[in-house]
XYZ file of C-alpha atoms in Angstrom:
566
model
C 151.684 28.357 49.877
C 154.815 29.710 51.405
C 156.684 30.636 48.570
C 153.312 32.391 46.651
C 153.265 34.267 49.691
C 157.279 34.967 49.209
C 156.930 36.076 45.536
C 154.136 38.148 46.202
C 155.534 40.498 49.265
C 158.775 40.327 46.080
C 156.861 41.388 43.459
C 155.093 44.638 45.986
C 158.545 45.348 46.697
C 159.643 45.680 43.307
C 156.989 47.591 42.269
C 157.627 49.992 45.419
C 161.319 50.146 44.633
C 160.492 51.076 40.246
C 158.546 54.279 41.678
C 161.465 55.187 44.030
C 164.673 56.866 42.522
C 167.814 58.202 43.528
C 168.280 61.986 43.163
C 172.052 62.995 43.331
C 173.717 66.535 43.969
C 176.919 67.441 44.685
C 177.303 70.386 46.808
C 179.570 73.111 47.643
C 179.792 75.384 50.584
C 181.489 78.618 50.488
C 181.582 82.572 51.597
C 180.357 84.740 49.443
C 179.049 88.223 48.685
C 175.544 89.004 48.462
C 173.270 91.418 49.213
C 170.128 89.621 51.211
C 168.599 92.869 52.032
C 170.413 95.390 49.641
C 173.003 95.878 51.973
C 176.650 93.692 50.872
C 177.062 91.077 53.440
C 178.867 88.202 53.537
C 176.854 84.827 53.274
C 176.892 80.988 53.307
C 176.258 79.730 50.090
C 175.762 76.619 47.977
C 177.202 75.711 44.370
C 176.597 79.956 44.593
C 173.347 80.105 45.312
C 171.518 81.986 48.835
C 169.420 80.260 49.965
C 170.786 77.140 48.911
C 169.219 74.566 45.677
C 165.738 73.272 46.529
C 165.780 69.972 46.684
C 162.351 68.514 45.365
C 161.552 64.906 45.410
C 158.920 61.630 45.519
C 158.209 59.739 48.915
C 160.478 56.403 49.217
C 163.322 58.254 47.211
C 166.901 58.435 48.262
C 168.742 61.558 48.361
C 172.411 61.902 47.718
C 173.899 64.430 48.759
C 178.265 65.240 47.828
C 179.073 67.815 49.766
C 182.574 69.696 49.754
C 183.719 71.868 52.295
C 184.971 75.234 50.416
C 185.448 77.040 53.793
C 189.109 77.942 54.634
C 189.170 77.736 58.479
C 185.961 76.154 59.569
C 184.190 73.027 59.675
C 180.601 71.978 58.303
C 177.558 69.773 58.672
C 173.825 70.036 57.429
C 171.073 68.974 59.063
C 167.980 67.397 57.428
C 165.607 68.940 59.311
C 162.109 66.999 59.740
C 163.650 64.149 58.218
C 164.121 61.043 60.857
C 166.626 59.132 59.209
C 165.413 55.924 59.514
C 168.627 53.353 59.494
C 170.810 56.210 58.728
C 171.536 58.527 61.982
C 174.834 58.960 60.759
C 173.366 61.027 58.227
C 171.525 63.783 60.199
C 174.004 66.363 59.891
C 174.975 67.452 63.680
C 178.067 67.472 64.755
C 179.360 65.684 67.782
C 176.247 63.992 67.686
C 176.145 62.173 64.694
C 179.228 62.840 62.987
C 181.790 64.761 62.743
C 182.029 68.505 61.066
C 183.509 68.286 57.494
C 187.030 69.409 57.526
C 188.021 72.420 54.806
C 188.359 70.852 51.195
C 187.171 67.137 52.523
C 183.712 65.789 50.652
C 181.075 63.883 52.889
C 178.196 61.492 51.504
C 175.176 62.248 52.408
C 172.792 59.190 51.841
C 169.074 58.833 53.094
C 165.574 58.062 52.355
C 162.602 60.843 52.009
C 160.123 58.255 53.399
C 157.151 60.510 53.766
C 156.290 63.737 51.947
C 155.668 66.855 53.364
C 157.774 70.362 53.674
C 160.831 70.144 55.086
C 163.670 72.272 55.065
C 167.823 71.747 55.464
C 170.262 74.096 57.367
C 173.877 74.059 58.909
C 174.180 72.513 62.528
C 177.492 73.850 63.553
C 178.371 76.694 65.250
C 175.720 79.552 64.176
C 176.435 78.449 60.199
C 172.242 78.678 59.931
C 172.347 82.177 61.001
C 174.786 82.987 58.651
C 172.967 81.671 55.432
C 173.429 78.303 55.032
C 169.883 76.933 54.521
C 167.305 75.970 51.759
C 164.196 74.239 51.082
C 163.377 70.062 51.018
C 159.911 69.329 49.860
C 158.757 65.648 49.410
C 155.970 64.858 47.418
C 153.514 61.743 47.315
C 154.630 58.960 46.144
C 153.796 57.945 42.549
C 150.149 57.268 42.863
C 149.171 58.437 45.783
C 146.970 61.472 46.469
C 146.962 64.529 49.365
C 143.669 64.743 51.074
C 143.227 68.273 50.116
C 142.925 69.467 46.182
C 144.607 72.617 44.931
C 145.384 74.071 40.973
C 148.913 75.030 41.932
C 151.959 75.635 44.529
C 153.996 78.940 46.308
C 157.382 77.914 48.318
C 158.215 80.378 51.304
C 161.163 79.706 53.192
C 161.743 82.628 56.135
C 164.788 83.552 58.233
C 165.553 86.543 59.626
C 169.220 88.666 59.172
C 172.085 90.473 60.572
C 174.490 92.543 59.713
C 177.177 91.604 62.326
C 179.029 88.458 61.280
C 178.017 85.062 63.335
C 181.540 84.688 64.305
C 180.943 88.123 66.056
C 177.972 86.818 67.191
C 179.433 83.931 68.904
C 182.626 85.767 70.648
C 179.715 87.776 72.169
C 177.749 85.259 73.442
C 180.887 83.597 75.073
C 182.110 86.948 76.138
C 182.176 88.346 79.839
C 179.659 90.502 79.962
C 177.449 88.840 77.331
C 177.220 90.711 73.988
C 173.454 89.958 73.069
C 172.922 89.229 68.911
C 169.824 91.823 69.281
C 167.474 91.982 67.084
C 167.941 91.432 63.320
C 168.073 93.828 60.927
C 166.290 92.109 58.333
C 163.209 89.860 57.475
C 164.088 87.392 54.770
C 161.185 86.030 52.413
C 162.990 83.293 49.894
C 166.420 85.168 51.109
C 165.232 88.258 50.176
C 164.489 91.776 52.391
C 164.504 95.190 52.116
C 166.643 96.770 55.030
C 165.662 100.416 56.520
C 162.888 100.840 53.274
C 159.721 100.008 53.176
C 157.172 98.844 49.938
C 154.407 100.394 52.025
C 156.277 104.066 52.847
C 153.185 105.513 52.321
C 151.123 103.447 54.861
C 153.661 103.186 57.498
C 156.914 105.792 57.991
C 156.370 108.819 56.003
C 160.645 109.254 56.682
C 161.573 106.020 55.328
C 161.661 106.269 51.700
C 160.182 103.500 49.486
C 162.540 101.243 48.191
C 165.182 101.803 45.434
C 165.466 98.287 44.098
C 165.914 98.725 40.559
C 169.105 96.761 39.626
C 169.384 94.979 43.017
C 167.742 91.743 42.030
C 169.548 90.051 45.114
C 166.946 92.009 47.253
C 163.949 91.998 45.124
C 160.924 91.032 46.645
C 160.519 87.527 45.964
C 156.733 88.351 44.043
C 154.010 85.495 44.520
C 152.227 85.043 41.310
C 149.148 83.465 41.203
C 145.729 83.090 38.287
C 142.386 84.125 40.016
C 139.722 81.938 40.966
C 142.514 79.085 41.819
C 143.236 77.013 45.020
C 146.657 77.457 45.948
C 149.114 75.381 48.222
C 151.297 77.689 50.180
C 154.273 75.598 51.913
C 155.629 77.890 54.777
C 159.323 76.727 56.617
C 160.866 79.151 58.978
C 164.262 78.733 59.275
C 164.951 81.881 61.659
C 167.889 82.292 64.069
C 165.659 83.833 66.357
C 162.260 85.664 65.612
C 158.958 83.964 66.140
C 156.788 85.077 63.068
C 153.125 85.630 61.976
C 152.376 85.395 58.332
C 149.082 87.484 56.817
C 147.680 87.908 53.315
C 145.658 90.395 52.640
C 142.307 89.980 52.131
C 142.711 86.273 51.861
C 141.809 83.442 54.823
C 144.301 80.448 54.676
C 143.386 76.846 55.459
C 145.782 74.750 57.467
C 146.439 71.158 56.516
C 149.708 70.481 57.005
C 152.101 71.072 59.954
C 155.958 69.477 60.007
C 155.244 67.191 57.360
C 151.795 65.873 58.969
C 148.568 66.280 57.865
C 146.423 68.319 60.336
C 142.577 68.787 60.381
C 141.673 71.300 58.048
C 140.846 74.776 60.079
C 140.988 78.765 58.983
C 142.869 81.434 59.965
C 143.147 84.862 58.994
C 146.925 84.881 59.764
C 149.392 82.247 61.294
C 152.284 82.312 63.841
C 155.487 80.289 63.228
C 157.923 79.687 65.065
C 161.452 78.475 64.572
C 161.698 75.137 63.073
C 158.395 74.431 62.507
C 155.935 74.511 58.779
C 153.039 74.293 57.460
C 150.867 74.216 54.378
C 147.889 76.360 53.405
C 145.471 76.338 51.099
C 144.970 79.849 49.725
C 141.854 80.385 47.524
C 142.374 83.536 44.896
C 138.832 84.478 44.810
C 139.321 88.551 45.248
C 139.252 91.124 42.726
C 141.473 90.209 40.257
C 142.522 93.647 38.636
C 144.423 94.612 42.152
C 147.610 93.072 44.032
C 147.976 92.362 47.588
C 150.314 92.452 50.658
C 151.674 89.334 51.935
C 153.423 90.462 55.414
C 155.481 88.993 57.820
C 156.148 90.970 61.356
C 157.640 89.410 64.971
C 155.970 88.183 67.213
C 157.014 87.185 71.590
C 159.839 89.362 70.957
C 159.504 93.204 71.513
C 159.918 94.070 67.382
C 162.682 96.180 66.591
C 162.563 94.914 62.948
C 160.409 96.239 60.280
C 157.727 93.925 58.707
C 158.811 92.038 55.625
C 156.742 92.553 52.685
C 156.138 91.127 49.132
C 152.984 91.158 47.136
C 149.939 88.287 46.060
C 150.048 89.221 42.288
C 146.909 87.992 40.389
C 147.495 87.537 36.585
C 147.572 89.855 34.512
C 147.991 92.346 37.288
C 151.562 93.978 36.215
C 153.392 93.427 39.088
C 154.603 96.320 39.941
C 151.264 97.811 40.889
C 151.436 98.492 44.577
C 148.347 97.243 46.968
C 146.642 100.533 47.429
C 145.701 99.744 50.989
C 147.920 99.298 54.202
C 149.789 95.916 54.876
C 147.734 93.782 57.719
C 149.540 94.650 61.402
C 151.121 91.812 62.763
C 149.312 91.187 66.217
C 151.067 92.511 69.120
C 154.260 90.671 70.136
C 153.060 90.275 73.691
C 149.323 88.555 72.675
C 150.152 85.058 73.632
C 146.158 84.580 73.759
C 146.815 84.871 70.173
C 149.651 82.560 69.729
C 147.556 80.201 72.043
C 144.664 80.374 70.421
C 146.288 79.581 66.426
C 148.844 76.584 68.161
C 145.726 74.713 70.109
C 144.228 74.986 66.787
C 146.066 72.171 65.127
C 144.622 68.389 65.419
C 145.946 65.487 63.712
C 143.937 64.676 60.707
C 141.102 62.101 61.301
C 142.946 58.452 60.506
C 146.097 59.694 61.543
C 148.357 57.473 64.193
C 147.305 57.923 67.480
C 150.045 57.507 70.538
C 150.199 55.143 72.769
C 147.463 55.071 76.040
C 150.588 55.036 78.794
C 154.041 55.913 78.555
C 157.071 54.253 80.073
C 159.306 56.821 81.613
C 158.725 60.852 82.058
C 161.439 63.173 81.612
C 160.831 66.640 82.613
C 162.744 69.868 81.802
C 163.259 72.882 83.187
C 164.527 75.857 81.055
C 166.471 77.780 82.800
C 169.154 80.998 82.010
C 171.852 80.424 84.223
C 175.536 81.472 84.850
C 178.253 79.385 84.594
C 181.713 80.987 85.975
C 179.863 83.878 85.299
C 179.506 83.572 81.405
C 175.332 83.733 80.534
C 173.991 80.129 79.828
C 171.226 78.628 78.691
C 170.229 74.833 80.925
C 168.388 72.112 81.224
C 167.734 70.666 84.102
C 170.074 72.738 86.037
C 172.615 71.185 83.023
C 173.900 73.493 79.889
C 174.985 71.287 77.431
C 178.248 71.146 76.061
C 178.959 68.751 72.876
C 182.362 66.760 72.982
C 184.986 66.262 70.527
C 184.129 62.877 69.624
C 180.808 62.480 68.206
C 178.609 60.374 70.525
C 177.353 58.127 67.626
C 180.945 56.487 67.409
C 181.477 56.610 71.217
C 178.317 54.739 72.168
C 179.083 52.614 69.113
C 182.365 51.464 70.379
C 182.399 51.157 73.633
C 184.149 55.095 74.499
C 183.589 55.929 78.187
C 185.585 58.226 78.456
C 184.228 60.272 75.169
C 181.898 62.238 77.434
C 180.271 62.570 80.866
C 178.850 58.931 81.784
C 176.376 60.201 84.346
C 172.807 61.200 82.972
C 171.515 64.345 83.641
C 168.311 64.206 86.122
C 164.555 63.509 84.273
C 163.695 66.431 86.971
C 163.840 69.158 88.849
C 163.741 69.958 92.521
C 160.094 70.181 92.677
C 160.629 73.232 95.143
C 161.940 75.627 92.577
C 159.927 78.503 92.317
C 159.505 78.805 88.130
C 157.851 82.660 88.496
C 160.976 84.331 89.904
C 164.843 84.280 89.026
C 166.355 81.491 90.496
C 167.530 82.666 94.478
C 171.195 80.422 92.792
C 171.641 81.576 89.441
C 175.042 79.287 89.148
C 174.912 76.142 86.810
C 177.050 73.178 85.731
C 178.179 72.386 82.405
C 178.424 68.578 80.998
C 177.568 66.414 78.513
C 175.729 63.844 79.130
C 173.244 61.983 77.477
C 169.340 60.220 78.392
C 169.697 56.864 77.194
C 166.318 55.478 76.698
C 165.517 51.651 75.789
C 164.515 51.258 72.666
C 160.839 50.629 71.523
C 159.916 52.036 74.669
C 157.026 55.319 75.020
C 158.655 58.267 76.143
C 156.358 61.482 77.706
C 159.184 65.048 77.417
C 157.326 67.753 79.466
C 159.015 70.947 78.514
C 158.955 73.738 81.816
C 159.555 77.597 81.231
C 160.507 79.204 84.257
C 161.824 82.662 84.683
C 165.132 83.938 83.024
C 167.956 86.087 85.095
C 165.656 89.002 84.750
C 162.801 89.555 86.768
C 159.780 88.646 85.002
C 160.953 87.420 81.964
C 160.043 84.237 80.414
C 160.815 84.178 76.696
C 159.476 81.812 73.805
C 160.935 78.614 73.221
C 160.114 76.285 70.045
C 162.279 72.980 70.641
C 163.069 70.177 67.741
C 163.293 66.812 67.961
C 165.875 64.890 65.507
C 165.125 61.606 64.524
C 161.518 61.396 65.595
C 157.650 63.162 65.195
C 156.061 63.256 68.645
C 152.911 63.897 69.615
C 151.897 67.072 70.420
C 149.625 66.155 74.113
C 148.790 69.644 75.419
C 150.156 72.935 77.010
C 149.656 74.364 80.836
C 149.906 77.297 82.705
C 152.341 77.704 85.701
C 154.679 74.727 86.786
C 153.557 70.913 85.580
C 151.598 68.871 88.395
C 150.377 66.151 89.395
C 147.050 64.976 87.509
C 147.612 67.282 84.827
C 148.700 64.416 82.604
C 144.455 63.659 83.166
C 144.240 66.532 80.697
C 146.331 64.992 78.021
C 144.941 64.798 74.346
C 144.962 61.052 73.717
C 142.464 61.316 70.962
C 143.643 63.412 68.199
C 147.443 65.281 69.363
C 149.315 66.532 66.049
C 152.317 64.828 65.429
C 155.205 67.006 65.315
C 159.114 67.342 65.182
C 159.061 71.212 66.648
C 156.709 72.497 68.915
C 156.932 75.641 71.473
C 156.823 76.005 75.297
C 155.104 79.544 76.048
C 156.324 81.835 78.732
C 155.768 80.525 82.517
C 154.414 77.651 80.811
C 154.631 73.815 80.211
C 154.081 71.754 76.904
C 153.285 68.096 77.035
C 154.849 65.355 73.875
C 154.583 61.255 73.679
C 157.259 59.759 71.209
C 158.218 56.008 70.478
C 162.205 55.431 71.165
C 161.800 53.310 68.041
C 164.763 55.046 65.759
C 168.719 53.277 66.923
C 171.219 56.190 66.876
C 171.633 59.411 68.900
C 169.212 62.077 68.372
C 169.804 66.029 69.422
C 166.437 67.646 71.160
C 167.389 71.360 71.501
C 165.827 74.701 71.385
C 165.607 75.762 67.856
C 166.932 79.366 68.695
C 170.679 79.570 67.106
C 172.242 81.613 70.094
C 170.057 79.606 72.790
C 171.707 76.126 71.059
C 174.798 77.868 71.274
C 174.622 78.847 74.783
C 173.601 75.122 75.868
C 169.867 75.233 75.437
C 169.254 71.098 74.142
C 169.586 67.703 75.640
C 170.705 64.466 73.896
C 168.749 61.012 73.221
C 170.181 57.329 72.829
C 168.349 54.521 72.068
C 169.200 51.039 70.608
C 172.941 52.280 69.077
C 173.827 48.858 68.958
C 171.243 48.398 66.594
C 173.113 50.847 63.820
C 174.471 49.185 61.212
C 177.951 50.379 59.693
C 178.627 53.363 59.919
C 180.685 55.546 57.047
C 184.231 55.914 58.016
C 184.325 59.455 57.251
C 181.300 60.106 59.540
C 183.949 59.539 62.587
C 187.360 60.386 61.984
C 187.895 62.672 64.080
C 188.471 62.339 68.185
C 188.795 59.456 70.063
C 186.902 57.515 67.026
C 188.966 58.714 64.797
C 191.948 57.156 66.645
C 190.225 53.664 67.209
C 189.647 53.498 63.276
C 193.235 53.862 62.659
């Protein structure tokens, strides 16, 4: 009986593995010259391309990824972003976490499994190499066979970012200058890697002074047009990959359904527009059921930032519509940057689909963090916990792995805050530490993260924060006003949270998440702003690294690991 049992769990797995392939690209990063938003700027590129190749493949497939560093002074990494890396944390593309950066002409291996679909996205995770281009689309289809719980007649990609004209080496001497240089506010909206800098498509509707674009012969910068056959149901996959602007998406004329968020399906609900943050997509179904001799405005505008950037604009272009007829109507407003009702009201929205995994009743250990701007020897800083992070040579993968104590700080940084910290004013200290320590958590166990905004160095200021988790979904439990308190984990969502990898703290506000420590390796959990990253905004997470199995040589050779494998 035992070995029919034996060769029929072979014979499933067989069958699994025949629908499964390997998909194989080699890669190369480099500088070049492009013109995102008609204006020459120098990018981050792959094999030439901005934004980088789409990678498009089946669930249970494995990716391959060659990539060669091209870059003349300046390491690189790329981070998988929504994808947990199950049995391969080396892979996850963040240095001196799980590897280390890839030196200037040296090729690394990127090898991992796409085990669920969804829409997913990859960018650079060292330095501010995501601000400066280096970014593209990962979408993951069903596997052979199987069927999304939602029907649609066809498929639109749109990857966002926002863009700058000052250099992200700039960027960064600012931020780690004293008095800090702020980034400001970009320049540019990017729809596919495409914008239209001090123009507008809708001159006419807007600023009578700002002329109407001149794009003719610029194809770097033409609008990246969304062509669709009336009467259709289509899926719209949305990633935003921004540096720093929250966004709200609108089509005109046109309600969107929801029913897919980070890669998890989400009980189907409608919206007339949709915020999205940094980090984070989704999937919507869009219906083309409006006059079909006309064109619309698709428009993306900021949102919890006070907008200094004009909206970004392309145009819904229903066959055979010439595309180059303009909507004859004004682009839909973005909502105000400053209606968090609104933002509130879209994000407590989204419940997992009926059927979906539920977390577990109790968790084993709370960890709660403050966000908090701080100074450190008087250079601005972003911390956690009174902590701002600072990532050590070695990466800790390899440290942890082998037994480095002296790789980084040994001491854990608290799971809380002095509970009489007052989170509505500036801080009566402003001073912080650096370090970089790690939570170690045991593995298997239930882990509750309650995220606390609290006011910046300015008085009354509390800014937007969406943080990612690598490695892991989490569920999404709720969101408070004020400081976290006893009891309100009596108002968690047990029943139906989203599952996640990004979600957003609001200001002067808390946000509630459950994961399972059920992933060995060392995971980054960081707010998904580029300069807040860069300024020490994130926290680290190690669970069960003597459970990884070998590890690539390449992956550490560098630091302290680097010298124990020679």
């Amino acid at each position: 009986m035992d070995v029919v049992l034996c060769c029929i769990i072979a014979l499933c797995l067989v069958q699994v593995s025949l629908g499964a392939k390997a998909r194989h690209f080699k890669w190369e990063v480099e500088y070049m010259y492009r013109s995102p938003d008609c204006v020459e700027h120098i990018v981050l590129g792959i094999n030439g391309q901005f934004p980088g190749p789409t990678i498009r493949a089946k669930a249970g497939d494995t990716i391959v990824v060659e990539l060669t560093n091209k870059l003349h002074t300046e390491g690189v990494v790329i981070h998988w972003h929504g994808i947990r890396q199950l049995g391969t944390p080396w892979a996850d593309g963040t240095a001196s976490i799980s590897q280390c950066a890839i030196n200037p002409g040296d090729t690394f291996k990127y090898r991992f499994k796409v085990d669920r679909p969804g829409t997913y996205f990859y960018h650079g995770h060292y330095g501010m190499q995501r601000s400066a281009g280096l970014y593209g689309s990962l979408i993951v289809d069903m596997a052979e066979g199987e069927k999304e719980p939602f029907h649609y007649d066809g498929e639109l990609n749109l990857l966002l970012s926002d863009w700058w004209h000052k250099g992200v080496h700039e960027q960064e001497v600012g931020l780690s200058s004293i008095p800090m240089r702020w980034i400001g506010e970009p320049q540019s909206l990017l729809i596919n890697g495409r914008g239209q800098y001090n123009c507008s498509m809708a001159a006419k509707f807007s600023d009578p002074a700002i002329g109407q674009c001149k794009l003719r012969g610029n194809e770097q910068c033409a609008p990246h047009i969304l062509k669709v056959h009336p009467n259709k149901t289509y899926r719209l996959r949305i990633a935003s990959t921004t540096a720093l602007a929250s966004l709200n998406l609108a089509i005109q004329g046109h309600k969107m359904v929801v029913v897919e968020a980070d890669g998890n399906h989400v009980q189907p609900f409608v919206v007339s527009d949709l915020d999205i943050y940094s980090g984070e997509s989704y999937s919507v179904l869009l219906t083309t059921d409006q006059k079909p001799f006309r064109n619309y405005w698709v428009s993306i505008g900021v949102r919890a930032r006070e907008p200094k950037t004009r909206q970004a604009l392309t145009i819904l272009n229903y066959s055979p519509t010439s595309a180059s007829k303009i909507p004859t109507s004004q682009p839909p407003v973005t909502p105000a940057w400053n209606d968090y009702n609104h933002n509130k009201a879209f994000t407590k929205s989204i419940y997992a689909l009926m059927g979906s995994p539920k977390p577990p009743e109790t968790s084993h250990r709370q960890i709660i963090l403050l966000n908090t701007q701080n100074r450190v020897n008087g250079f601005v800083k972003w911390s956690i916990n009174n902590v701002s992070l600072v990532l050590p040579p070695t990466p800790y993968l390899g440290s942890i792995k082998f037994g480095l104590t002296n790789a980084f700080d040994q001491k854990s940084p608290p799971d809380n805050f002095d509970s009489s910290y007052d989170i509505m004013k500036p801080a009566a200290n402003q001073n912080s530490t650096q370090g970089s320590g790690i939570y170690t958590i045991t593995l298997n166990t239930t882990v509750d993260v309650i995220l606390q905004n609290a006011n910046a160095l300015a008085k009354g200021l509390s800014e937007v924060h969406p943080w990612h988790l690598h490695g892991h979904d989490f569920w999404v439990l709720g969101y408070g006003e004020g400081k976290f308190k006893d009891g309100d984990d009596k108002t968690f969502n047990l029943k139906n949270p989203p599952l996640r990898n990004t979600v957003v703290i609001f200001p002067y506000g808390w946000t509630a998440l459950r994961f399972v420590a059920d992933n060995p390796g060392v995971w980054a959990f960081h707010c998904h702003i580029e300069p807040h990253l860069h300024m020490g905004m994130g926290v680290v997470f190690a669970e069960g690294v003597h459970r990884v199995g070998q590890i690539p040589r390449q992956a550490l050779a560098c630091g302290l690991t680097g010298n124990k494998l020679n």
